[in-house]
PDB file of C-alpha atoms in Angstrom:
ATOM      1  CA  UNK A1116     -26.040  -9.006  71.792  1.00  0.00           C
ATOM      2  CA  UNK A1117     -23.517 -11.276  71.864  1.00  0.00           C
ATOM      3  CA  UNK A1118     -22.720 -14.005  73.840  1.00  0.00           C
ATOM      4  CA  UNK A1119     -20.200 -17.043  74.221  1.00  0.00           C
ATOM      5  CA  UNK A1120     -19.870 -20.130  76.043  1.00  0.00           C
ATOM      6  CA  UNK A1121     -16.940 -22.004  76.705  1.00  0.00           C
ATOM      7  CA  UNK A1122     -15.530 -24.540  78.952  1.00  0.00           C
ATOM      8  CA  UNK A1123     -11.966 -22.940  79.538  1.00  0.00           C
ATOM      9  CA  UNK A1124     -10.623 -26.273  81.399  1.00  0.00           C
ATOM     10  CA  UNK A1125      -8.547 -24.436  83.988  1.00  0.00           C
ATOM     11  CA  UNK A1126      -9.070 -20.866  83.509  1.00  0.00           C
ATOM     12  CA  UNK A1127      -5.773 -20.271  84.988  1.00  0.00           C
ATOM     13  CA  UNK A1128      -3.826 -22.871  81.568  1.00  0.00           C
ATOM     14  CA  UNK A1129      -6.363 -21.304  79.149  1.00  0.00           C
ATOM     15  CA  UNK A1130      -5.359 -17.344  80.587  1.00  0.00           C
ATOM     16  CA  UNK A1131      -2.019 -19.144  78.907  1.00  0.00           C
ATOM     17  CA  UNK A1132      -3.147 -20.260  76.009  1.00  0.00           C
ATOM     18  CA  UNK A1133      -4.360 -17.133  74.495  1.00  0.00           C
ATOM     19  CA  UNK A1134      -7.919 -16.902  76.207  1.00  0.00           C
ATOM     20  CA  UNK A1135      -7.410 -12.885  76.830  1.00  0.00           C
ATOM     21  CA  UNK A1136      -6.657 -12.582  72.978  1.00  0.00           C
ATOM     22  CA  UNK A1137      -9.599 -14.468  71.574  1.00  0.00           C
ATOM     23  CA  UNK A1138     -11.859 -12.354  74.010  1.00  0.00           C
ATOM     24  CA  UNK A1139      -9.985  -9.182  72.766  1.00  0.00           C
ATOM     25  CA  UNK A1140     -10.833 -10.542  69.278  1.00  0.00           C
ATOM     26  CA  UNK A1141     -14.292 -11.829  69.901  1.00  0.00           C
ATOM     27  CA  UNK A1142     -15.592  -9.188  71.617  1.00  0.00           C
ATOM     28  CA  UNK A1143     -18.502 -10.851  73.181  1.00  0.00           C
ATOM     29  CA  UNK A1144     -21.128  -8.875  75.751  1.00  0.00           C
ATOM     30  CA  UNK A1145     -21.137 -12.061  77.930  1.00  0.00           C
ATOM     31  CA  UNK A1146     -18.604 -14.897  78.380  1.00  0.00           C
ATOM     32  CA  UNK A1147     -19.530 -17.898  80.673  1.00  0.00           C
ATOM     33  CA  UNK A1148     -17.541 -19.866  81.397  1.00  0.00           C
ATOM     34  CA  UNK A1149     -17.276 -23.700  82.767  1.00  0.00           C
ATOM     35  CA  UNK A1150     -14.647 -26.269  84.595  1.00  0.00           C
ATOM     36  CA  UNK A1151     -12.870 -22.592  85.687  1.00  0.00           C
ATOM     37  CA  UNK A1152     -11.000 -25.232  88.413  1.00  0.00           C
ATOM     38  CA  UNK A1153     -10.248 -21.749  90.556  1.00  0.00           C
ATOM     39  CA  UNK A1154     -11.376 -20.012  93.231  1.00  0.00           C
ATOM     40  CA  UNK A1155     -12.346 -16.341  92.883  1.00  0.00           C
ATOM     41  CA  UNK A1156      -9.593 -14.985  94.314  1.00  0.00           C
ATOM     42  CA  UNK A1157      -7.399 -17.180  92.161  1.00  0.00           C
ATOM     43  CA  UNK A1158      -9.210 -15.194  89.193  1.00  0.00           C
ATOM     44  CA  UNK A1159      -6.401 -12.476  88.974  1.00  0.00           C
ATOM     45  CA  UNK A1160      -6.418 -11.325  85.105  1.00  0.00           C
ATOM     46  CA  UNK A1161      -6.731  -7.988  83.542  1.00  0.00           C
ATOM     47  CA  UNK A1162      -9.697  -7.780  81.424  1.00  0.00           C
ATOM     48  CA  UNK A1163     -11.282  -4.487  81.427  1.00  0.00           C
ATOM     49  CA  UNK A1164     -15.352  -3.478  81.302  1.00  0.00           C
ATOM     50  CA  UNK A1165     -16.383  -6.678  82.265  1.00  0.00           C
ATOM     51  CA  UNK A1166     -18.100  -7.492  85.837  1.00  0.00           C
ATOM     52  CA  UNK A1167     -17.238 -11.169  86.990  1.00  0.00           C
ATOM     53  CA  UNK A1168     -19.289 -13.552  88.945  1.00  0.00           C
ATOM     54  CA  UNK A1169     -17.134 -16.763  90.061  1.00  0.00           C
ATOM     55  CA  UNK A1170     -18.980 -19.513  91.328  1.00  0.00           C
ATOM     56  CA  UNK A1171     -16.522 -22.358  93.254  1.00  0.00           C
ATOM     57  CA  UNK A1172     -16.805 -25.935  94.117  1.00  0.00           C
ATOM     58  CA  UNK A1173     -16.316 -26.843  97.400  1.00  0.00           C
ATOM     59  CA  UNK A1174     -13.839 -29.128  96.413  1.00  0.00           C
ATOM     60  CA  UNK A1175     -10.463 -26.990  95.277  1.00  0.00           C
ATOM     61  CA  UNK A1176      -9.268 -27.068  91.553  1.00  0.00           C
ATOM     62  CA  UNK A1177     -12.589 -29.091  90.425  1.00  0.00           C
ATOM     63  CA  UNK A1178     -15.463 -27.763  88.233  1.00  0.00           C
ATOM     64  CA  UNK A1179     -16.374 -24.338  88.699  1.00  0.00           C
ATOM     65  CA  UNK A1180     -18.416 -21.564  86.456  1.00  0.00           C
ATOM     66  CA  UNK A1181     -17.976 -17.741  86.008  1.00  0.00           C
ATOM     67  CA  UNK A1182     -19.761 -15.135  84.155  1.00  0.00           C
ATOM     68  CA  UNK A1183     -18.006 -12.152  82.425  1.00  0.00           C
ATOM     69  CA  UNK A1184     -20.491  -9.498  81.435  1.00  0.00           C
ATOM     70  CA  UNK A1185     -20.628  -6.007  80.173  1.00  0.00           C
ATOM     71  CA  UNK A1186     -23.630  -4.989  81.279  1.00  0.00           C
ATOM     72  CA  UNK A1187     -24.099  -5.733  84.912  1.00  0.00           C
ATOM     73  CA  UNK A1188     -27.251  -7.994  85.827  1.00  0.00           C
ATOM     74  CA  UNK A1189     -29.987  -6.883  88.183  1.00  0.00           C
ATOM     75  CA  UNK A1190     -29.384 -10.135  89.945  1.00  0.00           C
ATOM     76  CA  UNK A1191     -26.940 -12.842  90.049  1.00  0.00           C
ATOM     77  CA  UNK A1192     -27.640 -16.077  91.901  1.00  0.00           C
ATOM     78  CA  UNK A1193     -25.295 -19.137  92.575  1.00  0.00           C
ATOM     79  CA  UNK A1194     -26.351 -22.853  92.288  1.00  0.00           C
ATOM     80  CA  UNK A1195     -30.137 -23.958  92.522  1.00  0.00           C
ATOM     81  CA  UNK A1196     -32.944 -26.054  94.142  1.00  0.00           C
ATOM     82  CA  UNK A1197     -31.500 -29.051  96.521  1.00  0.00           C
ATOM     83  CA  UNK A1198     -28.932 -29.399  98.974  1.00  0.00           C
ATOM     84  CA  UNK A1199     -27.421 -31.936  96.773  1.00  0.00           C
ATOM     85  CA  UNK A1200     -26.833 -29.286  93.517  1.00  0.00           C
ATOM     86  CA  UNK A1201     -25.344 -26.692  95.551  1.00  0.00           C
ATOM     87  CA  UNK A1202     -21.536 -28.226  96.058  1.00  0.00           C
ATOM     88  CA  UNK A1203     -20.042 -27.909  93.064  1.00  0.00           C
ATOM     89  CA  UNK A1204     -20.062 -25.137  91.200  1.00  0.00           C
ATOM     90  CA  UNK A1205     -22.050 -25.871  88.747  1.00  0.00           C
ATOM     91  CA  UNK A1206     -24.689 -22.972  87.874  1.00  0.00           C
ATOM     92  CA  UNK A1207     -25.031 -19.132  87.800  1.00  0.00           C
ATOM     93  CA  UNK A1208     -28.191 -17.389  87.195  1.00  0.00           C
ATOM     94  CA  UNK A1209     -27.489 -13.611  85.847  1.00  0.00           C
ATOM     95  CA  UNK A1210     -31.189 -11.827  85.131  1.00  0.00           C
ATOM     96  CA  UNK A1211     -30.861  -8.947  82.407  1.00  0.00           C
ATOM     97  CA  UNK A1212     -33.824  -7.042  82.088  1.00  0.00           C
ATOM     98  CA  UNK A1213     -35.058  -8.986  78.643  1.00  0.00           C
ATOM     99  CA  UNK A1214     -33.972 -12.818  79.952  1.00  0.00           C
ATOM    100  CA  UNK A1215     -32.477 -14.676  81.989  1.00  0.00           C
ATOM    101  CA  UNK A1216     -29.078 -16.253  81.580  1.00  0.00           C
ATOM    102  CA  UNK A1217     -28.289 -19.761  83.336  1.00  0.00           C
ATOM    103  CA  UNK A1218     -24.844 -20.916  82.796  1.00  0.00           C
ATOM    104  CA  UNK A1219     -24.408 -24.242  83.232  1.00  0.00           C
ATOM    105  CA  UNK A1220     -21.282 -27.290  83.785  1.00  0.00           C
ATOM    106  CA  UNK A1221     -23.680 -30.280  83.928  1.00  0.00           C
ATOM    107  CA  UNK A1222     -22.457 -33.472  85.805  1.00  0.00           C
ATOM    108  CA  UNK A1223     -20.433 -35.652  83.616  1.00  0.00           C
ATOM    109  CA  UNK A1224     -21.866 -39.205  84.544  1.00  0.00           C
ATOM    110  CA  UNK A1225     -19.051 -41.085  84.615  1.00  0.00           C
ATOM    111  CA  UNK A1226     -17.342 -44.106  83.553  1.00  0.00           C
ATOM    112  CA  UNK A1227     -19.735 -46.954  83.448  1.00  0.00           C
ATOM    113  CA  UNK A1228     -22.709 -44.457  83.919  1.00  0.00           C
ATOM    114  CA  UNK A1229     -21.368 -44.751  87.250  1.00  0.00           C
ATOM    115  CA  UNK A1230     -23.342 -41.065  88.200  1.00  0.00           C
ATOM    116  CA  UNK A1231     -25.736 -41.928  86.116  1.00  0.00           C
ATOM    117  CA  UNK A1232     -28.875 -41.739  88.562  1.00  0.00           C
ATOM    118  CA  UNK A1233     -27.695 -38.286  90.117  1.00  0.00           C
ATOM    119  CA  UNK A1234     -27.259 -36.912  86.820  1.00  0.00           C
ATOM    120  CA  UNK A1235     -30.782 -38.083  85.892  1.00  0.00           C
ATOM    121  CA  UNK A1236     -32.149 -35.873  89.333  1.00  0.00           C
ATOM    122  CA  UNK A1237     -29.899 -32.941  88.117  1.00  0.00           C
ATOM    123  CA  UNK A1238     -31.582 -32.946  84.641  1.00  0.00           C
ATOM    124  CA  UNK A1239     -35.183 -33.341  86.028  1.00  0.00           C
ATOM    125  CA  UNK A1240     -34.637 -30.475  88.838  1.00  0.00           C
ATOM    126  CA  UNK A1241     -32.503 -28.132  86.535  1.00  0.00           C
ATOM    127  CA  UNK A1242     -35.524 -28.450  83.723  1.00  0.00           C
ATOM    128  CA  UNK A1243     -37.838 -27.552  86.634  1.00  0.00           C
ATOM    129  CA  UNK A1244     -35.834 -24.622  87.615  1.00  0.00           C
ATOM    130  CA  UNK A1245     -35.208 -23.570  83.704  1.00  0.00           C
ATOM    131  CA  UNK A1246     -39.206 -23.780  83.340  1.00  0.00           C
ATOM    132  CA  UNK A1247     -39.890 -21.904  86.063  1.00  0.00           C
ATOM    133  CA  UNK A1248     -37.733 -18.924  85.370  1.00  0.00           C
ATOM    134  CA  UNK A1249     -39.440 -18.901  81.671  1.00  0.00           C
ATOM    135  CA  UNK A1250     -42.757 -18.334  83.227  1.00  0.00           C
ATOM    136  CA  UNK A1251     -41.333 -14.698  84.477  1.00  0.00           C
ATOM    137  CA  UNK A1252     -39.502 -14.118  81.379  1.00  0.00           C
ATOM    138  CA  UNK A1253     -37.487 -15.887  78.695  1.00  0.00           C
ATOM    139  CA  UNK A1254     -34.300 -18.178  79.331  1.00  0.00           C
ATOM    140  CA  UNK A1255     -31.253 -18.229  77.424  1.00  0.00           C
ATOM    141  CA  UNK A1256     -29.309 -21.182  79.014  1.00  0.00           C
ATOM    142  CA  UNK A1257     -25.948 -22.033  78.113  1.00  0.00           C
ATOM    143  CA  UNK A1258     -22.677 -24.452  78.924  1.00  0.00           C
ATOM    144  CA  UNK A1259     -21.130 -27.615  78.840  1.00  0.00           C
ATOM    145  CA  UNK A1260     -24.046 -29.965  78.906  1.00  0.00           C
ATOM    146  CA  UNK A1261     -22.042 -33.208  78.718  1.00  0.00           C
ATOM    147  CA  UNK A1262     -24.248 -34.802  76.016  1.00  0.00           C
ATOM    148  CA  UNK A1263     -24.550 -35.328  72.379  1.00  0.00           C
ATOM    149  CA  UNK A1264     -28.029 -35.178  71.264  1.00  0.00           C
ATOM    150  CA  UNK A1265     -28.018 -36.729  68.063  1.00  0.00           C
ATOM    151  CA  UNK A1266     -26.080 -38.929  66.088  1.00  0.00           C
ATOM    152  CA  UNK A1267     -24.868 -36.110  63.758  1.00  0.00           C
ATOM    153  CA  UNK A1268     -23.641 -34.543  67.306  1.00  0.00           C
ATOM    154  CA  UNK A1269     -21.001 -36.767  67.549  1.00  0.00           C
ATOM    155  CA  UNK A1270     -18.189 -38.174  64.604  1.00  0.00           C
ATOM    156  CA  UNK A1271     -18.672 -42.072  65.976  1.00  0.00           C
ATOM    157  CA  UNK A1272     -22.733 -42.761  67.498  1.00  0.00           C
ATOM    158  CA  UNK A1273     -22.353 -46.162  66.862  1.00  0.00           C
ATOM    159  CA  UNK A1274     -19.199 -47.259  69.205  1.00  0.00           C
ATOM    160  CA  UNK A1275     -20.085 -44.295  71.666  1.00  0.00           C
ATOM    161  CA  UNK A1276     -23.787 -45.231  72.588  1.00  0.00           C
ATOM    162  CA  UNK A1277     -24.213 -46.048  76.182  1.00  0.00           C
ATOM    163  CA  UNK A1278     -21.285 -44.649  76.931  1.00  0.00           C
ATOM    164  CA  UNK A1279     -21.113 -41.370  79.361  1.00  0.00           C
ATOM    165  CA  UNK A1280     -22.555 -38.150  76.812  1.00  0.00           C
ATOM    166  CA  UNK A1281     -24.162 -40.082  74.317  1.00  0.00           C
ATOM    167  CA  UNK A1282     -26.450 -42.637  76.557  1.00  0.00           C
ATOM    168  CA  UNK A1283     -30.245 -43.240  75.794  1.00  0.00           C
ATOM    169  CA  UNK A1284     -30.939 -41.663  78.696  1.00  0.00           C
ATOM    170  CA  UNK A1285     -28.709 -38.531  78.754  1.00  0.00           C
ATOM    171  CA  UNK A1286     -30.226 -37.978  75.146  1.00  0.00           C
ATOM    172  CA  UNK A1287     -33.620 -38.580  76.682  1.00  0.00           C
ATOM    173  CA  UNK A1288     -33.547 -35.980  78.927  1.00  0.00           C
ATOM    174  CA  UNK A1289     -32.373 -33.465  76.359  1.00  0.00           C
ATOM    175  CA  UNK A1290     -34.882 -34.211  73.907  1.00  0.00           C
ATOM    176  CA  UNK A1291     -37.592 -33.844  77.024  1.00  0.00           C
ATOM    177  CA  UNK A1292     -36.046 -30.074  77.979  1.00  0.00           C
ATOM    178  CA  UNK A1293     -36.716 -28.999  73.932  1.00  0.00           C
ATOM    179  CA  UNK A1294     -39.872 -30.333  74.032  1.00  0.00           C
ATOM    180  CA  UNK A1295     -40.698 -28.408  76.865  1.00  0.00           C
ATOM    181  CA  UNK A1296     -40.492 -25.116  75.172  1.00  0.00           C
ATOM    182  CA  UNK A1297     -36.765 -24.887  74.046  1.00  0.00           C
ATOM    183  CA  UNK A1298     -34.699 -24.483  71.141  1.00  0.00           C
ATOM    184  CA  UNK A1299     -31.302 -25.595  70.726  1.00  0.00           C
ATOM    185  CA  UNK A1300     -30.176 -22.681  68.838  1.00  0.00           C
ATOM    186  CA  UNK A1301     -27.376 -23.985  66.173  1.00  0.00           C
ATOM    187  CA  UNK A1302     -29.573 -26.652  65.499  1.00  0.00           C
ATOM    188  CA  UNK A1303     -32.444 -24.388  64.670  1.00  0.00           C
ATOM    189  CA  UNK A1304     -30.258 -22.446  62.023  1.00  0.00           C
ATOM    190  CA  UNK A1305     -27.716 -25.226  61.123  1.00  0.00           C
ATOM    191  CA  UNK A1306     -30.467 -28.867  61.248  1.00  0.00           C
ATOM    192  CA  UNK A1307     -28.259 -30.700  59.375  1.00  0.00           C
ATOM    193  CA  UNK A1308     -24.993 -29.732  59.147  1.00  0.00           C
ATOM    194  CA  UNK A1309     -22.326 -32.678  59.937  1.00  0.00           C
ATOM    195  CA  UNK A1310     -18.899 -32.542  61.629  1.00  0.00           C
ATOM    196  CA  UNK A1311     -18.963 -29.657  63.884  1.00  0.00           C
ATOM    197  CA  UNK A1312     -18.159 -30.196  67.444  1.00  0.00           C
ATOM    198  CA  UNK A1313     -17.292 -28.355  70.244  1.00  0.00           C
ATOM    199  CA  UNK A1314     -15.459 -30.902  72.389  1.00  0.00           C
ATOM    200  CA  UNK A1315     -11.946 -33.536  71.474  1.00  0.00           C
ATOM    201  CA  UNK A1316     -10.654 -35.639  73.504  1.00  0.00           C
ATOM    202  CA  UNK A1317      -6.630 -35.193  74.266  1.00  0.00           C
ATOM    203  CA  UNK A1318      -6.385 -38.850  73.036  1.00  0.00           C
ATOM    204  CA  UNK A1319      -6.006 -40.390  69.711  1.00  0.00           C
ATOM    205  CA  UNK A1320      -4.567 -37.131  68.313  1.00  0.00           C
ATOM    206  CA  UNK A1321      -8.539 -36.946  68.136  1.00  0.00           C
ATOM    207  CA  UNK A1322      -8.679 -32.986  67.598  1.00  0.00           C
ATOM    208  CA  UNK A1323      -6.721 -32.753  64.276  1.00  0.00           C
ATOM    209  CA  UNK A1324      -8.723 -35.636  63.086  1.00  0.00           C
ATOM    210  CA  UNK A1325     -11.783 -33.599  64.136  1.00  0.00           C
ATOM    211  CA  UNK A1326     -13.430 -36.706  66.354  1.00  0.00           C
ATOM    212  CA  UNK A1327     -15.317 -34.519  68.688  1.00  0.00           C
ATOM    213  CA  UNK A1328     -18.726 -34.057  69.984  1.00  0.00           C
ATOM    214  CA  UNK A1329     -20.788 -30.888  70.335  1.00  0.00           C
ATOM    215  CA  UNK A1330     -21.719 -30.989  74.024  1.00  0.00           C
ATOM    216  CA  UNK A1331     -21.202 -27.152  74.303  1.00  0.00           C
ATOM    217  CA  UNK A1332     -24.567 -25.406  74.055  1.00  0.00           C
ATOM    218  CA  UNK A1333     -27.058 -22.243  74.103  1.00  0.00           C
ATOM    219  CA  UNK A1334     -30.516 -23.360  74.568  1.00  0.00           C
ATOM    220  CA  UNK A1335     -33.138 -20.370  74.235  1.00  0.00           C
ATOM    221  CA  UNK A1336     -36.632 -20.437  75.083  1.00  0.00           C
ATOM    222  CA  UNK A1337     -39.109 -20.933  72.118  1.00  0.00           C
ATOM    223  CA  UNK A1338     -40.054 -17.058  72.167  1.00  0.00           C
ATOM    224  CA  UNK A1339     -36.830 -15.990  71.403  1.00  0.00           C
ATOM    225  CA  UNK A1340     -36.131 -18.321  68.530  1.00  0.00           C
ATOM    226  CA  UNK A1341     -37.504 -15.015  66.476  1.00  0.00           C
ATOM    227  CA  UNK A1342     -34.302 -13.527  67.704  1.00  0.00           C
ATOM    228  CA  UNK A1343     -31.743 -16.072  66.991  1.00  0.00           C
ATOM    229  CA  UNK A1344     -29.152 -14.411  64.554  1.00  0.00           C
ATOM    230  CA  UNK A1345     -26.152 -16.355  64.665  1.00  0.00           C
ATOM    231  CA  UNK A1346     -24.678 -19.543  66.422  1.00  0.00           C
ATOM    232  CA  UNK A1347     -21.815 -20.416  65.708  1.00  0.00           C
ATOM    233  CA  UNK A1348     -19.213 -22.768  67.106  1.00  0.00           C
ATOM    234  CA  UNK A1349     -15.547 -21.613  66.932  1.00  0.00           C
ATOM    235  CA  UNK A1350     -13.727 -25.095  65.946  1.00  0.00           C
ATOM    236  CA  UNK A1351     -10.246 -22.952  65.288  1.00  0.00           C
ATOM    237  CA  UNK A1352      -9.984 -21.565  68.787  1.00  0.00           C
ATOM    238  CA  UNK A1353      -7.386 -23.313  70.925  1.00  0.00           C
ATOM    239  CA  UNK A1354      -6.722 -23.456  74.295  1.00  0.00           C
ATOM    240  CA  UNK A1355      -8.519 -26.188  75.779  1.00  0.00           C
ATOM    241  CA  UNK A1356     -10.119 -29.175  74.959  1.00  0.00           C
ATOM    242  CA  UNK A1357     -13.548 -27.560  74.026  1.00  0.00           C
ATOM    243  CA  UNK A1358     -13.894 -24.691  71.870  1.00  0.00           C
ATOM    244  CA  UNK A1359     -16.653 -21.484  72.272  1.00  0.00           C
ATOM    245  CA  UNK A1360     -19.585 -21.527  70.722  1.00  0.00           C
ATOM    246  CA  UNK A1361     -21.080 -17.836  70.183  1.00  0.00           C
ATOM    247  CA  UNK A1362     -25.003 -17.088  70.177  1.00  0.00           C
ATOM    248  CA  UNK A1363     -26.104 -13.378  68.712  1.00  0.00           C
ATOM    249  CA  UNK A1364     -29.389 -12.351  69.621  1.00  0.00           C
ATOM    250  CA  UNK A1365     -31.343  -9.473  67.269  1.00  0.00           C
TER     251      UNK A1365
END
């Protein structure tokens, strides 16, 4: 099975940019999608044999997830836990008969860490939610997670720590969700491999000098690890300021 991930930035610029022809070309079972910035009835693009779930932000043209799938779920459900979580369009839950699949737009947390303490509740309840859907049956969870985890994550650690994606505490909370029974998946079959990212900034012509950060992930629970055939992260693919990154599960 295949699946990719990929914040699209506007699905509406990316349908633009050539987003039908790299699915036509990728061939994936399940796209999510993050930072769609639409509404679903905005979503008008032909792309036959998949079913679509759209989940919206209150607030128009902001944030926003979708999930294109081949195989239609036996359940799809929109947001999670607190009042609080469930504005933004931040989270689908589709649940496949062999796993569940959470993808995810996590909270960016702002200049000066100015959302820092919300995005420290988000982490806590969404690892609570991710933990509790593993005890029925395994997780793969996916998106933009808005954090580097390591130093090799990123091309500059040193003049981006404390800043939003690569604070101590943002890195904290990842390394707590893997210890509680999760795998990030390219790191498990690419540990040390350097320069790879997922995300440039538009700035500092930082793409073509390949300054980026991987902040794009899929996160499996430790049972499927077995499974893990390929991650991959498609650096080449244009079209927004992240890239996809593809998981294939055996």
């Amino acid at each position: 099975m295949k699946l990719v991930s990929w914040n699209v930035n506007g699905l509406r610029a990316c349908l633009d940019k050539g987003f039908l022809d790299y699915v036509a070309q990728e061939n994936p079972d399940v796209i999510c999608l993050q930072e769609t910035k639409l509404q679903p009835e905005q979503a008008v693009f032909p792309l036959e044999g998949y079913h679509r779930y759209f989940n919206s932000a209150d607030k128009k043209g902001y944030s926003g997830t979708a999930i294109l799938t081949k195989e239609k779920p036996l359940s799809v459900t929109y947001d999670f836990g607190a009042d609080i979580h469930r504005h933004e369009g931040r989270i689908i839950t589709a649940e496949y008969p062999a796993f569940y699949l959470v993808c995810c737009y996590t909270p960016n947390s702002k200049e000066e860490l100015a959302r820092l303490p919300y995005r420290m509740e988000w982490e806590d309840d969404l690892r609570a939610y991710l933990q509790e859907l593993d005890q029925k049956k395994p997780v793969v969870y996916c998106g933009d997670l808005n954090v580097a985890h390591q130093e090799i994550d990123l091309k500059n650690p040193k003049t981006n720590r404390k800043n939003p994606g690569f604070s101590d505490e943002e890195r904290a909370k990842m390394t707590e969700l893997l210890a509680s029974g999760f795998v990030d998946t390219f790191r498990a079959l690419h540990p040390e491999e350097t320069g790879v990212y997922s995300w440039w900034s538009y700035r500092f012509n930082s793409r073509a000098k390949n300054a980026g950060w991987r902040i794009d992930y899929f996160i499996v629970s430790e049972r499927l690890r077995e499974h893990i055939a390929a991650a991959q992260i498609r650096t080449e693919v244009l079209g927004s300021d992240h890239c996809p990154v593809v998981l294939e599960l055996a």
